[in-house]
Amino acid sequence: MNRRYRKTIIAGNWKMNKTISETRAFAEEIKPLIGRPKWCEVVLCVPFVNIPSAVRLFKDCRISIGAENCHYESHGAYTGEVTAEMLKEAGVKYVIIGHSERRQYYNETDITVNKKVHAALEAGLYPIVCVGESLEQRELGVTMELITYQVKAALSGVPADKMRHVVIAYEPIWAIGTGRTATAQQAGEVCEGIRAVIRKLYGARVARAVTIQYGGSMNADNAEELLAQPDVDGGLIGGASLKPASFVQIINAANQE
Ligand code: PEP
């Protein structure tokens, strides 16, 4: 983390978990534990149907609400889809774009990711853009080439003045939901590499202000070490964000003076 130049963001990704009543129970349990984190922003990205209740329930404990996806068009005949503007009006601040599960199961491509980044920014949302390599790609030694391509593709056409709204999440696919975490060194190296790509595209001032998260089995035990890396500015957290106690422990690791 480097709080001097950029925001630390701890974001939960609930994926397809929790009903509205379970969301309410989570809120009741976390509120007495969380306090008012001073040094990091806390976000919960929840299923679409939970958004209105989540916005209401978490308002008084300063947890911002995120969505897990959006469509890139502004309206139209796309049954089952949700626009960035609908999310904005519902009280959403962040939207995850290009999560590896969407790339794997729902034909998300670098091109749709780029369109969605533009749609999110246009609507006034903060996109959390996910990039990451498979185990095979890591073993082949092409991690940084692939991540460079993904970052450049996602940001294509995004002007420098919009970059303060963009968050990048480095999420090695082999570490998501597997209990296998990247070492702090691996996470730090790739996040540093991502910042170098942004520096080349937008210059040093923009690059040093961009929040770059790590995601992939981050938990209460490994958060502190991962967040100690200078270019790891927070986490995108799946499994460990579903339980108030473990999520709060990660928040506390990010919130130390
Ligand atoms: C994720 O889905 O973004 C994620 C990092 O999941 P987990 O923490 O469960 O690996």
PDB file of C-alpha atoms and ligand atoms in Angstrom:
ATOM      1  CA  MET A   1       0.000   0.000   0.000  1.00  0.00           C
ATOM      2  CA  ASN A   2       1.072   3.547  -0.478  1.00  0.00           C
ATOM      3  CA  ARG A   3      -1.571   5.721   1.119  1.00  0.00           C
ATOM      4  CA  ARG A   4       0.254   8.888   0.283  1.00  0.00           C
ATOM      5  CA  TYR A   5      -0.631   8.648  -3.372  1.00  0.00           C
ATOM      6  CA  ARG A   6      -3.678   6.423  -3.644  1.00  0.00           C
ATOM      7  CA  LYS A   7      -6.708   4.966  -1.946  1.00  0.00           C
ATOM      8  CA  THR A   8      -6.595   1.514  -0.365  1.00  0.00           C
ATOM      9  CA  ILE A   9      -9.768  -0.406  -1.237  1.00  0.00           C
ATOM     10  CA  ILE A  10     -10.968  -3.638   0.360  1.00  0.00           C
ATOM     11  CA  ALA A  11     -13.779  -5.016  -1.767  1.00  0.00           C
ATOM     12  CA  GLY A  12     -15.826  -8.148  -1.189  1.00  0.00           C
ATOM     13  CA  ASN A  13     -17.157 -10.076  -4.168  1.00  0.00           C
ATOM     14  CA  TRP A  14     -20.138 -12.082  -3.018  1.00  0.00           C
ATOM     15  CA  LYS A  15     -20.619 -13.752  -6.424  1.00  0.00           C
ATOM     16  CA  MET A  16     -23.885 -15.761  -6.435  1.00  0.00           C
ATOM     17  CA  ASN A  17     -24.226 -15.869  -2.666  1.00  0.00           C
ATOM     18  CA  LYS A  18     -26.641 -14.451  -0.081  1.00  0.00           C
ATOM     19  CA  THR A  19     -30.322 -13.675  -0.250  1.00  0.00           C
ATOM     20  CA  ILE A  20     -31.751 -10.358   0.926  1.00  0.00           C
ATOM     21  CA  SER A  21     -32.412 -11.763   4.410  1.00  0.00           C
ATOM     22  CA  GLU A  22     -28.869 -13.151   4.573  1.00  0.00           C
ATOM     23  CA  THR A  23     -27.585  -9.723   3.518  1.00  0.00           C
ATOM     24  CA  ARG A  24     -29.526  -8.185   6.411  1.00  0.00           C
ATOM     25  CA  ALA A  25     -28.073 -10.722   8.847  1.00  0.00           C
ATOM     26  CA  PHE A  26     -24.548  -9.987   7.547  1.00  0.00           C
ATOM     27  CA  ALA A  27     -25.131  -6.243   8.050  1.00  0.00           C
ATOM     28  CA  GLU A  28     -26.323  -6.740  11.615  1.00  0.00           C
ATOM     29  CA  GLU A  29     -23.300  -8.881  12.426  1.00  0.00           C
ATOM     30  CA  ILE A  30     -20.648  -6.685  10.803  1.00  0.00           C
ATOM     31  CA  LYS A  31     -21.817  -3.298  12.060  1.00  0.00           C
ATOM     32  CA  PRO A  32     -20.618  -3.693  15.663  1.00  0.00           C
ATOM     33  CA  LEU A  33     -17.297  -5.134  14.424  1.00  0.00           C
ATOM     34  CA  ILE A  34     -16.293  -2.746  11.703  1.00  0.00           C
ATOM     35  CA  GLY A  35     -16.031   0.666  13.361  1.00  0.00           C
ATOM     36  CA  ARG A  36     -15.184   3.466  10.942  1.00  0.00           C
ATOM     37  CA  PRO A  37     -12.183   2.411   8.866  1.00  0.00           C
ATOM     38  CA  LYS A  38     -10.085   5.506   8.414  1.00  0.00           C
ATOM     39  CA  TRP A  39      -7.371   4.328   6.067  1.00  0.00           C
ATOM     40  CA  CYS A  40      -9.272   2.285   3.544  1.00  0.00           C
ATOM     41  CA  GLU A  41     -12.528   2.269   1.635  1.00  0.00           C
ATOM     42  CA  VAL A  42     -14.681  -0.809   2.114  1.00  0.00           C
ATOM     43  CA  VAL A  43     -16.880  -2.099  -0.704  1.00  0.00           C
ATOM     44  CA  LEU A  44     -19.278  -5.010  -1.014  1.00  0.00           C
ATOM     45  CA  CYS A  45     -20.106  -6.176  -4.538  1.00  0.00           C
ATOM     46  CA  VAL A  46     -23.391  -8.021  -4.271  1.00  0.00           C
ATOM     47  CA  PRO A  47     -25.879  -9.779  -6.590  1.00  0.00           C
ATOM     48  CA  PHE A  48     -28.123  -7.362  -8.502  1.00  0.00           C
ATOM     49  CA  VAL A  49     -31.302  -8.130  -6.531  1.00  0.00           C
ATOM     50  CA  ASN A  50     -29.571  -7.339  -3.228  1.00  0.00           C
ATOM     51  CA  ILE A  51     -28.397  -3.901  -4.312  1.00  0.00           C
ATOM     52  CA  PRO A  52     -31.285  -1.709  -3.042  1.00  0.00           C
ATOM     53  CA  SER A  53     -31.314  -3.364   0.397  1.00  0.00           C
ATOM     54  CA  ALA A  54     -27.521  -3.373   0.607  1.00  0.00           C
ATOM     55  CA  VAL A  55     -27.343   0.353  -0.195  1.00  0.00           C
ATOM     56  CA  ARG A  56     -29.804   1.023   2.630  1.00  0.00           C
ATOM     57  CA  LEU A  57     -28.324  -1.428   5.135  1.00  0.00           C
ATOM     58  CA  PHE A  58     -24.671  -0.407   4.806  1.00  0.00           C
ATOM     59  CA  LYS A  59     -25.079   3.340   4.458  1.00  0.00           C
ATOM     60  CA  ASP A  60     -24.505   4.092   8.130  1.00  0.00           C
ATOM     61  CA  CYS A  61     -21.317   2.011   8.365  1.00  0.00           C
ATOM     62  CA  ARG A  62     -19.697   3.589   5.324  1.00  0.00           C
ATOM     63  CA  ILE A  63     -19.567   0.444   3.193  1.00  0.00           C
ATOM     64  CA  SER A  64     -19.932   1.356  -0.475  1.00  0.00           C
ATOM     65  CA  ILE A  65     -21.918  -0.980  -2.676  1.00  0.00           C
ATOM     66  CA  GLY A  66     -20.679  -2.490  -5.900  1.00  0.00           C
ATOM     67  CA  ALA A  67     -22.207  -4.657  -8.610  1.00  0.00           C
ATOM     68  CA  GLU A  68     -20.575  -7.726 -10.105  1.00  0.00           C
ATOM     69  CA  ASN A  69     -21.168  -6.927 -13.772  1.00  0.00           C
ATOM     70  CA  CYS A  70     -23.019  -4.575 -16.110  1.00  0.00           C
ATOM     71  CA  HIS A  71     -23.924  -4.442 -19.789  1.00  0.00           C
ATOM     72  CA  TYR A  72     -22.078  -2.120 -22.154  1.00  0.00           C
ATOM     73  CA  GLU A  73     -25.115  -0.763 -23.988  1.00  0.00           C
ATOM     74  CA  SER A  74     -27.208   2.032 -22.496  1.00  0.00           C
ATOM     75  CA  HIS A  75     -30.587   0.362 -23.153  1.00  0.00           C
ATOM     76  CA  GLY A  76     -32.273  -2.100 -25.481  1.00  0.00           C
ATOM     77  CA  ALA A  77     -33.357  -5.648 -26.167  1.00  0.00           C
ATOM     78  CA  TYR A  78     -30.860  -7.538 -23.970  1.00  0.00           C
ATOM     79  CA  THR A  79     -33.072  -9.765 -21.838  1.00  0.00           C
ATOM     80  CA  GLY A  80     -31.694 -10.341 -18.374  1.00  0.00           C
ATOM     81  CA  GLU A  81     -29.058  -7.617 -18.531  1.00  0.00           C
ATOM     82  CA  VAL A  82     -28.539  -4.483 -16.428  1.00  0.00           C
ATOM     83  CA  THR A  83     -27.035  -1.167 -17.541  1.00  0.00           C
ATOM     84  CA  ALA A  84     -24.409   0.886 -15.740  1.00  0.00           C
ATOM     85  CA  GLU A  85     -26.874   3.756 -15.468  1.00  0.00           C
ATOM     86  CA  MET A  86     -29.446   1.523 -13.726  1.00  0.00           C
ATOM     87  CA  LEU A  87     -26.759   0.579 -11.204  1.00  0.00           C
ATOM     88  CA  LYS A  88     -25.754   4.187 -10.648  1.00  0.00           C
ATOM     89  CA  GLU A  89     -29.332   5.212  -9.985  1.00  0.00           C
ATOM     90  CA  ALA A  90     -29.751   2.308  -7.561  1.00  0.00           C
ATOM     91  CA  GLY A  91     -26.906   3.709  -5.431  1.00  0.00           C
ATOM     92  CA  VAL A  92     -24.020   1.593  -6.699  1.00  0.00           C
ATOM     93  CA  LYS A  93     -20.524   3.119  -6.698  1.00  0.00           C
ATOM     94  CA  TYR A  94     -18.270   0.328  -8.024  1.00  0.00           C
ATOM     95  CA  VAL A  95     -18.756  -2.373 -10.645  1.00  0.00           C
ATOM     96  CA  ILE A  96     -16.546  -5.421 -11.177  1.00  0.00           C
ATOM     97  CA  ILE A  97     -15.725  -5.855 -14.849  1.00  0.00           C
ATOM     98  CA  GLY A  98     -14.036  -8.804 -16.526  1.00  0.00           C
ATOM     99  CA  HIS A  99     -13.933 -11.168 -13.552  1.00  0.00           C
ATOM    100  CA  SER A 100     -12.308 -14.426 -14.676  1.00  0.00           C
ATOM    101  CA  GLU A 101     -15.522 -16.333 -13.937  1.00  0.00           C
ATOM    102  CA  ARG A 102     -17.358 -14.111 -16.429  1.00  0.00           C
ATOM    103  CA  ARG A 103     -14.520 -14.504 -18.928  1.00  0.00           C
ATOM    104  CA  GLN A 104     -14.686 -18.276 -18.461  1.00  0.00           C
ATOM    105  CA  TYR A 105     -18.448 -18.933 -18.293  1.00  0.00           C
ATOM    106  CA  TYR A 106     -20.113 -15.958 -20.015  1.00  0.00           C
ATOM    107  CA  ASN A 107     -17.925 -15.160 -23.015  1.00  0.00           C
ATOM    108  CA  GLU A 108     -16.506 -11.974 -21.547  1.00  0.00           C
ATOM    109  CA  THR A 109     -13.650 -10.886 -23.807  1.00  0.00           C
ATOM    110  CA  ASP A 110     -11.087  -8.094 -23.725  1.00  0.00           C
ATOM    111  CA  ILE A 111     -13.335  -6.263 -26.193  1.00  0.00           C
ATOM    112  CA  THR A 112     -16.494  -6.471 -24.059  1.00  0.00           C
ATOM    113  CA  VAL A 113     -14.421  -5.591 -20.982  1.00  0.00           C
ATOM    114  CA  ASN A 114     -13.265  -2.411 -22.726  1.00  0.00           C
ATOM    115  CA  LYS A 115     -16.831  -1.519 -23.756  1.00  0.00           C
ATOM    116  CA  LYS A 116     -18.049  -2.090 -20.210  1.00  0.00           C
ATOM    117  CA  VAL A 117     -15.270   0.074 -18.755  1.00  0.00           C
ATOM    118  CA  HIS A 118     -16.432   2.904 -21.013  1.00  0.00           C
ATOM    119  CA  ALA A 119     -20.102   2.338 -20.090  1.00  0.00           C
ATOM    120  CA  ALA A 120     -19.294   2.320 -16.374  1.00  0.00           C
ATOM    121  CA  LEU A 121     -17.245   5.524 -16.558  1.00  0.00           C
ATOM    122  CA  GLU A 122     -19.906   7.199 -18.670  1.00  0.00           C
ATOM    123  CA  ALA A 123     -22.485   6.402 -15.992  1.00  0.00           C
ATOM    124  CA  GLY A 124     -20.249   7.768 -13.225  1.00  0.00           C
ATOM    125  CA  LEU A 125     -19.346   4.358 -11.760  1.00  0.00           C
ATOM    126  CA  TYR A 126     -15.897   3.193 -10.664  1.00  0.00           C
ATOM    127  CA  PRO A 127     -14.976   0.044 -12.628  1.00  0.00           C
ATOM    128  CA  ILE A 128     -12.892  -2.609 -10.850  1.00  0.00           C
ATOM    129  CA  VAL A 129     -11.220  -4.198 -13.856  1.00  0.00           C
ATOM    130  CA  CYS A 130     -10.030  -7.771 -13.301  1.00  0.00           C
ATOM    131  CA  VAL A 131      -6.989  -9.172 -15.062  1.00  0.00           C
ATOM    132  CA  GLY A 132      -5.080 -12.369 -14.408  1.00  0.00           C
ATOM    133  CA  GLU A 133      -3.293 -15.359 -15.835  1.00  0.00           C
ATOM    134  CA  SER A 134      -4.075 -19.072 -15.753  1.00  0.00           C
ATOM    135  CA  LEU A 135      -1.679 -21.532 -14.128  1.00  0.00           C
ATOM    136  CA  GLU A 136      -0.592 -22.713 -17.560  1.00  0.00           C
ATOM    137  CA  GLN A 137       0.238 -19.161 -18.639  1.00  0.00           C
ATOM    138  CA  ARG A 138       2.211 -18.581 -15.428  1.00  0.00           C
ATOM    139  CA  GLU A 139       4.158 -21.790 -15.953  1.00  0.00           C
ATOM    140  CA  LEU A 140       4.877 -20.814 -19.556  1.00  0.00           C
ATOM    141  CA  GLY A 141       6.370 -17.565 -18.274  1.00  0.00           C
ATOM    142  CA  VAL A 142       3.975 -15.285 -20.172  1.00  0.00           C
ATOM    143  CA  THR A 143       2.201 -13.738 -17.158  1.00  0.00           C
ATOM    144  CA  MET A 144       3.354 -10.170 -17.662  1.00  0.00           C
ATOM    145  CA  GLU A 145       2.826 -10.220 -21.444  1.00  0.00           C
ATOM    146  CA  LEU A 146      -0.738 -11.397 -20.930  1.00  0.00           C
ATOM    147  CA  ILE A 147      -1.502  -8.924 -18.139  1.00  0.00           C
ATOM    148  CA  THR A 148      -0.014  -6.083 -20.204  1.00  0.00           C
ATOM    149  CA  TYR A 149      -2.299  -7.013 -23.077  1.00  0.00           C
ATOM    150  CA  GLN A 150      -5.366  -7.267 -20.824  1.00  0.00           C
ATOM    151  CA  VAL A 151      -4.689  -3.912 -19.149  1.00  0.00           C
ATOM    152  CA  LYS A 152      -4.047  -2.127 -22.450  1.00  0.00           C
ATOM    153  CA  ALA A 153      -7.170  -3.647 -24.017  1.00  0.00           C
ATOM    154  CA  ALA A 154      -9.368  -2.791 -21.035  1.00  0.00           C
ATOM    155  CA  LEU A 155      -8.175   0.820 -20.971  1.00  0.00           C
ATOM    156  CA  SER A 156      -8.200   1.431 -24.706  1.00  0.00           C
ATOM    157  CA  GLY A 157      -9.700   4.875 -25.376  1.00  0.00           C
ATOM    158  CA  VAL A 158     -10.005   5.777 -21.673  1.00  0.00           C
ATOM    159  CA  PRO A 159      -8.753   9.361 -21.245  1.00  0.00           C
ATOM    160  CA  ALA A 160      -6.250  10.224 -18.497  1.00  0.00           C
ATOM    161  CA  ASP A 161      -8.740  12.323 -16.543  1.00  0.00           C
ATOM    162  CA  LYS A 162     -11.022   9.295 -16.099  1.00  0.00           C
ATOM    163  CA  MET A 163      -8.234   7.125 -14.724  1.00  0.00           C
ATOM    164  CA  ARG A 164      -8.796   8.343 -11.166  1.00  0.00           C
ATOM    165  CA  HIS A 165     -12.073   6.394 -11.282  1.00  0.00           C
ATOM    166  CA  VAL A 166     -10.491   3.153 -12.487  1.00  0.00           C
ATOM    167  CA  VAL A 167      -9.396   0.367 -10.141  1.00  0.00           C
ATOM    168  CA  ILE A 168      -7.426  -2.625 -11.424  1.00  0.00           C
ATOM    169  CA  ALA A 169      -7.640  -5.995  -9.670  1.00  0.00           C
ATOM    170  CA  TYR A 170      -4.843  -8.462 -10.325  1.00  0.00           C
ATOM    171  CA  GLU A 171      -6.462 -11.861  -9.869  1.00  0.00           C
ATOM    172  CA  PRO A 172      -4.397 -14.886 -10.875  1.00  0.00           C
ATOM    173  CA  ILE A 173      -7.037 -17.406 -11.986  1.00  0.00           C
ATOM    174  CA  TRP A 174      -5.240 -20.275 -10.255  1.00  0.00           C
ATOM    175  CA  ALA A 175      -5.627 -18.503  -6.912  1.00  0.00           C
ATOM    176  CA  ILE A 176      -9.353 -17.719  -7.111  1.00  0.00           C
ATOM    177  CA  GLY A 177     -11.466 -19.858  -4.834  1.00  0.00           C
ATOM    178  CA  THR A 178      -8.697 -22.462  -4.637  1.00  0.00           C
ATOM    179  CA  GLY A 179      -7.211 -21.609  -1.256  1.00  0.00           C
ATOM    180  CA  ARG A 180      -3.919 -21.208  -3.129  1.00  0.00           C
ATOM    181  CA  THR A 181      -2.639 -17.639  -2.815  1.00  0.00           C
ATOM    182  CA  ALA A 182       0.031 -15.902  -4.852  1.00  0.00           C
ATOM    183  CA  THR A 183       3.039 -15.201  -2.675  1.00  0.00           C
ATOM    184  CA  ALA A 184       3.346 -11.597  -1.578  1.00  0.00           C
ATOM    185  CA  GLN A 185       6.321 -11.332  -3.932  1.00  0.00           C
ATOM    186  CA  GLN A 186       4.367 -12.665  -6.933  1.00  0.00           C
ATOM    187  CA  ALA A 187       1.435 -10.344  -6.196  1.00  0.00           C
ATOM    188  CA  GLY A 188       3.768  -7.385  -5.646  1.00  0.00           C
ATOM    189  CA  GLU A 189       5.680  -8.017  -8.874  1.00  0.00           C
ATOM    190  CA  VAL A 190       2.596  -8.194 -11.082  1.00  0.00           C
ATOM    191  CA  CYS A 191       0.936  -5.176  -9.427  1.00  0.00           C
ATOM    192  CA  GLU A 192       4.187  -3.245  -9.937  1.00  0.00           C
ATOM    193  CA  GLY A 193       4.176  -4.401 -13.575  1.00  0.00           C
ATOM    194  CA  ILE A 194       0.588  -3.188 -14.013  1.00  0.00           C
ATOM    195  CA  ARG A 195       1.540   0.222 -12.648  1.00  0.00           C
ATOM    196  CA  ALA A 196       4.443   0.332 -15.120  1.00  0.00           C
ATOM    197  CA  VAL A 197       2.004  -0.360 -17.985  1.00  0.00           C
ATOM    198  CA  ILE A 198      -0.257   2.482 -16.784  1.00  0.00           C
ATOM    199  CA  ARG A 199       2.788   4.742 -16.447  1.00  0.00           C
ATOM    200  CA  LYS A 200       3.701   4.100 -20.069  1.00  0.00           C
ATOM    201  CA  LEU A 201       0.146   4.816 -21.176  1.00  0.00           C
ATOM    202  CA  TYR A 202      -0.636   7.836 -18.993  1.00  0.00           C
ATOM    203  CA  GLY A 203       2.542   9.062 -17.282  1.00  0.00           C
ATOM    204  CA  ALA A 204       3.857   8.830 -13.717  1.00  0.00           C
ATOM    205  CA  ARG A 205       1.315  11.072 -12.017  1.00  0.00           C
ATOM    206  CA  VAL A 206      -1.695   9.065 -13.192  1.00  0.00           C
ATOM    207  CA  ALA A 207       0.053   5.728 -12.544  1.00  0.00           C
ATOM    208  CA  ARG A 208       0.937   6.446  -8.962  1.00  0.00           C
ATOM    209  CA  ALA A 209      -2.662   7.421  -8.144  1.00  0.00           C
ATOM    210  CA  VAL A 210      -4.314   4.252  -9.479  1.00  0.00           C
ATOM    211  CA  THR A 211      -5.485   1.696  -6.940  1.00  0.00           C
ATOM    212  CA  ILE A 212      -4.312  -1.820  -7.847  1.00  0.00           C
ATOM    213  CA  GLN A 213      -5.826  -4.629  -5.801  1.00  0.00           C
ATOM    214  CA  TYR A 214      -4.772  -8.236  -5.402  1.00  0.00           C
ATOM    215  CA  GLY A 215      -7.434 -10.957  -5.442  1.00  0.00           C
ATOM    216  CA  GLY A 216      -7.154 -14.714  -5.031  1.00  0.00           C
ATOM    217  CA  SER A 217      -7.805 -16.465  -1.721  1.00  0.00           C
ATOM    218  CA  MET A 218      -6.912 -13.388   0.313  1.00  0.00           C
ATOM    219  CA  ASN A 219      -7.816 -14.072   3.932  1.00  0.00           C
ATOM    220  CA  ALA A 220      -7.248 -12.965   7.499  1.00  0.00           C
ATOM    221  CA  ASP A 221      -3.924 -14.828   7.662  1.00  0.00           C
ATOM    222  CA  ASN A 222      -2.270 -13.599   4.481  1.00  0.00           C
ATOM    223  CA  ALA A 223      -3.786 -10.114   4.053  1.00  0.00           C
ATOM    224  CA  GLU A 224      -1.176  -8.229   6.042  1.00  0.00           C
ATOM    225  CA  GLU A 225       1.751  -9.655   4.097  1.00  0.00           C
ATOM    226  CA  LEU A 226       0.080  -9.088   0.718  1.00  0.00           C
ATOM    227  CA  LEU A 227      -0.927  -5.531   1.612  1.00  0.00           C
ATOM    228  CA  ALA A 228       2.608  -4.754   2.777  1.00  0.00           C
ATOM    229  CA  GLN A 229       3.694  -4.816  -0.883  1.00  0.00           C
ATOM    230  CA  PRO A 230       4.057  -1.199  -2.036  1.00  0.00           C
ATOM    231  CA  ASP A 231       1.999  -1.707  -5.205  1.00  0.00           C
ATOM    232  CA  VAL A 232      -0.795  -3.804  -3.652  1.00  0.00           C
ATOM    233  CA  ASP A 233      -3.431  -1.233  -2.704  1.00  0.00           C
ATOM    234  CA  GLY A 234      -6.116  -3.479  -1.336  1.00  0.00           C
ATOM    235  CA  GLY A 235      -7.926  -6.674  -2.108  1.00  0.00           C
ATOM    236  CA  LEU A 236     -10.795  -8.147  -4.057  1.00  0.00           C
ATOM    237  CA  ILE A 237     -12.030 -10.876  -1.790  1.00  0.00           C
ATOM    238  CA  GLY A 238     -14.438 -13.709  -2.554  1.00  0.00           C
ATOM    239  CA  GLY A 239     -14.824 -16.455   0.039  1.00  0.00           C
ATOM    240  CA  ALA A 240     -13.468 -14.507   3.006  1.00  0.00           C
ATOM    241  CA  SER A 241     -15.915 -11.632   2.400  1.00  0.00           C
ATOM    242  CA  LEU A 242     -18.912 -13.866   3.114  1.00  0.00           C
ATOM    243  CA  LYS A 243     -18.240 -14.019   6.859  1.00  0.00           C
ATOM    244  CA  PRO A 244     -18.243 -10.747   8.795  1.00  0.00           C
ATOM    245  CA  ALA A 245     -15.437 -11.822  11.143  1.00  0.00           C
ATOM    246  CA  SER A 246     -12.959 -12.770   8.411  1.00  0.00           C
ATOM    247  CA  PHE A 247     -13.851  -9.758   6.251  1.00  0.00           C
ATOM    248  CA  VAL A 248     -13.310  -7.409   9.200  1.00  0.00           C
ATOM    249  CA  GLN A 249      -9.918  -8.978   9.923  1.00  0.00           C
ATOM    250  CA  ILE A 250      -8.845  -8.160   6.356  1.00  0.00           C
ATOM    251  CA  ILE A 251     -10.198  -4.618   6.706  1.00  0.00           C
ATOM    252  CA  ASN A 252      -8.223  -4.257   9.943  1.00  0.00           C
ATOM    253  CA  ALA A 253      -5.050  -5.403   8.183  1.00  0.00           C
ATOM    254  CA  ALA A 254      -5.561  -2.628   5.617  1.00  0.00           C
ATOM    255  CA  ASN A 255      -6.518  -0.070   8.209  1.00  0.00           C
ATOM    256  CA  GLN A 256      -3.458  -0.173  10.453  1.00  0.00           C
ATOM    257  CA  GLU A 257      -1.893   3.207  11.199  1.00  0.00           C
TER     258      GLU A 257
HETATM  259  C1  PEP B   1     -12.729 -13.366  -6.438  1.00  0.00           C
HETATM  260  O1  PEP B   1     -13.682 -14.022  -6.799  1.00  0.00           O
HETATM  261  O2  PEP B   1     -12.546 -12.248  -6.920  1.00  0.00           O
HETATM  262  C2  PEP B   1     -11.825 -13.950  -5.450  1.00  0.00           C
HETATM  263  C3  PEP B   1     -10.666 -13.393  -5.249  1.00  0.00           C
HETATM  264  O3  PEP B   1     -12.290 -15.062  -4.785  1.00  0.00           O
HETATM  265  P1  PEP B   1     -11.546 -15.803  -3.555  1.00  0.00           P
HETATM  266  O4  PEP B   1     -11.121 -14.731  -2.581  1.00  0.00           O
HETATM  267  O5  PEP B   1     -12.571 -16.717  -2.981  1.00  0.00           O
HETATM  268  O6  PEP B   1     -10.367 -16.499  -4.117  1.00  0.00           O
END
